[in-house]
CSV table of C-alpha atoms in Angstrom, one decimal:
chain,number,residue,atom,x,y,z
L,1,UNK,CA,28.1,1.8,-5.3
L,2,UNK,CA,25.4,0.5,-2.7
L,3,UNK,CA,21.9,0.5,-3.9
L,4,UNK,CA,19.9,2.5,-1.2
L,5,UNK,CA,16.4,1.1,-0.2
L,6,UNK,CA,15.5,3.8,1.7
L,7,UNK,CA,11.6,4.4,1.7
L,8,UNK,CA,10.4,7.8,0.2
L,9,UNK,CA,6.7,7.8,0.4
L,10,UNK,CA,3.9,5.3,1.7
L,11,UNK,CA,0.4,5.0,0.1
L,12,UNK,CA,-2.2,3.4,1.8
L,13,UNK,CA,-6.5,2.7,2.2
L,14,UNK,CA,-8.2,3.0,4.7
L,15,UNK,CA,-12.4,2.3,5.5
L,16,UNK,CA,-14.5,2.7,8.6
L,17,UNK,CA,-13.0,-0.7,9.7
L,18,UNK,CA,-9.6,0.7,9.7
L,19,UNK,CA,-7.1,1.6,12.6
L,20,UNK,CA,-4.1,2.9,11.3
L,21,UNK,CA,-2.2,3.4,14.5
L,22,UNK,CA,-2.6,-0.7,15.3
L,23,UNK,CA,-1.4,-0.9,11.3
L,24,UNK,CA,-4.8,-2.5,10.0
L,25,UNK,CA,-5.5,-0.7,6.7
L,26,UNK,CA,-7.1,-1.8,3.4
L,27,UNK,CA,-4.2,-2.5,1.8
L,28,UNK,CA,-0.3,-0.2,1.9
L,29,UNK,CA,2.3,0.4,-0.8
L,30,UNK,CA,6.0,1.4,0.3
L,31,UNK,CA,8.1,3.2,-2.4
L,32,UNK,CA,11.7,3.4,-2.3
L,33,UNK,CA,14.2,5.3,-3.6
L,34,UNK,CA,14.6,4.5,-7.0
L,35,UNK,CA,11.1,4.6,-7.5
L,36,UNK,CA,11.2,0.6,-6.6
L,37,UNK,CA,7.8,-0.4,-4.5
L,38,UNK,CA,6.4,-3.0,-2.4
L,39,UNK,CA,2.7,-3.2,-2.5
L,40,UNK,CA,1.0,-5.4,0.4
L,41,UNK,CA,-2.5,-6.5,0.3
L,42,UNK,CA,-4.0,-7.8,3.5
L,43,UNK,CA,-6.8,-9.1,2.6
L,44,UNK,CA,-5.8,-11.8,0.0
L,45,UNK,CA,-7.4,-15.2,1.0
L,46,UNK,CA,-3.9,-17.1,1.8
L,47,UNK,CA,-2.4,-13.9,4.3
L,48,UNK,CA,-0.4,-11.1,3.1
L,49,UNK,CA,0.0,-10.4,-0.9
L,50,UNK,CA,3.4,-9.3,-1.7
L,51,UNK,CA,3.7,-7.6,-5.1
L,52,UNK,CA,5.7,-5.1,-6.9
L,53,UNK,CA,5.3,-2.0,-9.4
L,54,UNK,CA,1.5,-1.0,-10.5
L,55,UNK,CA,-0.4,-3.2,-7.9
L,56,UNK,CA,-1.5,-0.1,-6.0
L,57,UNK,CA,-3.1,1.3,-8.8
L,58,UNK,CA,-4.5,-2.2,-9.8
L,59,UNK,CA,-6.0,-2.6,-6.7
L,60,UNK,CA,-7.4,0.8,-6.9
L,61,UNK,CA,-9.1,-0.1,-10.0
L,62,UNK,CA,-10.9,-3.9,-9.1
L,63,UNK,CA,-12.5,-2.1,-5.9
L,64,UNK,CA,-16.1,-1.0,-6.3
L,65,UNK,CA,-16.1,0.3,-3.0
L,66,UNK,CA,-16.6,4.5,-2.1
L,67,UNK,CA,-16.7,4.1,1.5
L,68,UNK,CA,-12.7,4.3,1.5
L,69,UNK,CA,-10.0,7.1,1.5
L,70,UNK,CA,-6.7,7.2,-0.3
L,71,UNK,CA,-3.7,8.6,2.0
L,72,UNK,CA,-0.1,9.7,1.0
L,73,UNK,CA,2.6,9.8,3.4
L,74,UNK,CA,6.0,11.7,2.3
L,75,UNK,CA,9.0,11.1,3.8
């Protein structure tokens, strides 16, 4: 049986900097069937920060920012 790695929902931040449409955001998390996830952080000092299960939320929680909104996107 084929593992399927289609993408179910996407979680993203955004602040008064962002421009979704152009794709710059805080940071984004892709979950995939199988509850599986890729969590990407832009703004990590050597480019893009690749990481896995519970980054989201760990990002969520080292910010002591309030200027920025949460988004859900289900697919």
């Amino acid at each position: 049986m084929q593992e399927s790695y289609r993408v179910t929902a996407i979680r993203w931040v955004t602040d008064e900097g962002s421009d979704p449409v152009r794709g710059v955001v805080k940071c984004i998390e892709f979950i995939f069937e199988g509850a599986q996830s890729l969590f990407v952080d832009p703004e990590w000092y050597f480019g893009l920060h690749l990481s896995g299960a519970g980054a989201y939320e760990k990002w969520i929680l080292d910010r002591d920012e309030t200027n920025w909104q949460e988004h859900l996107s289900k697919l």
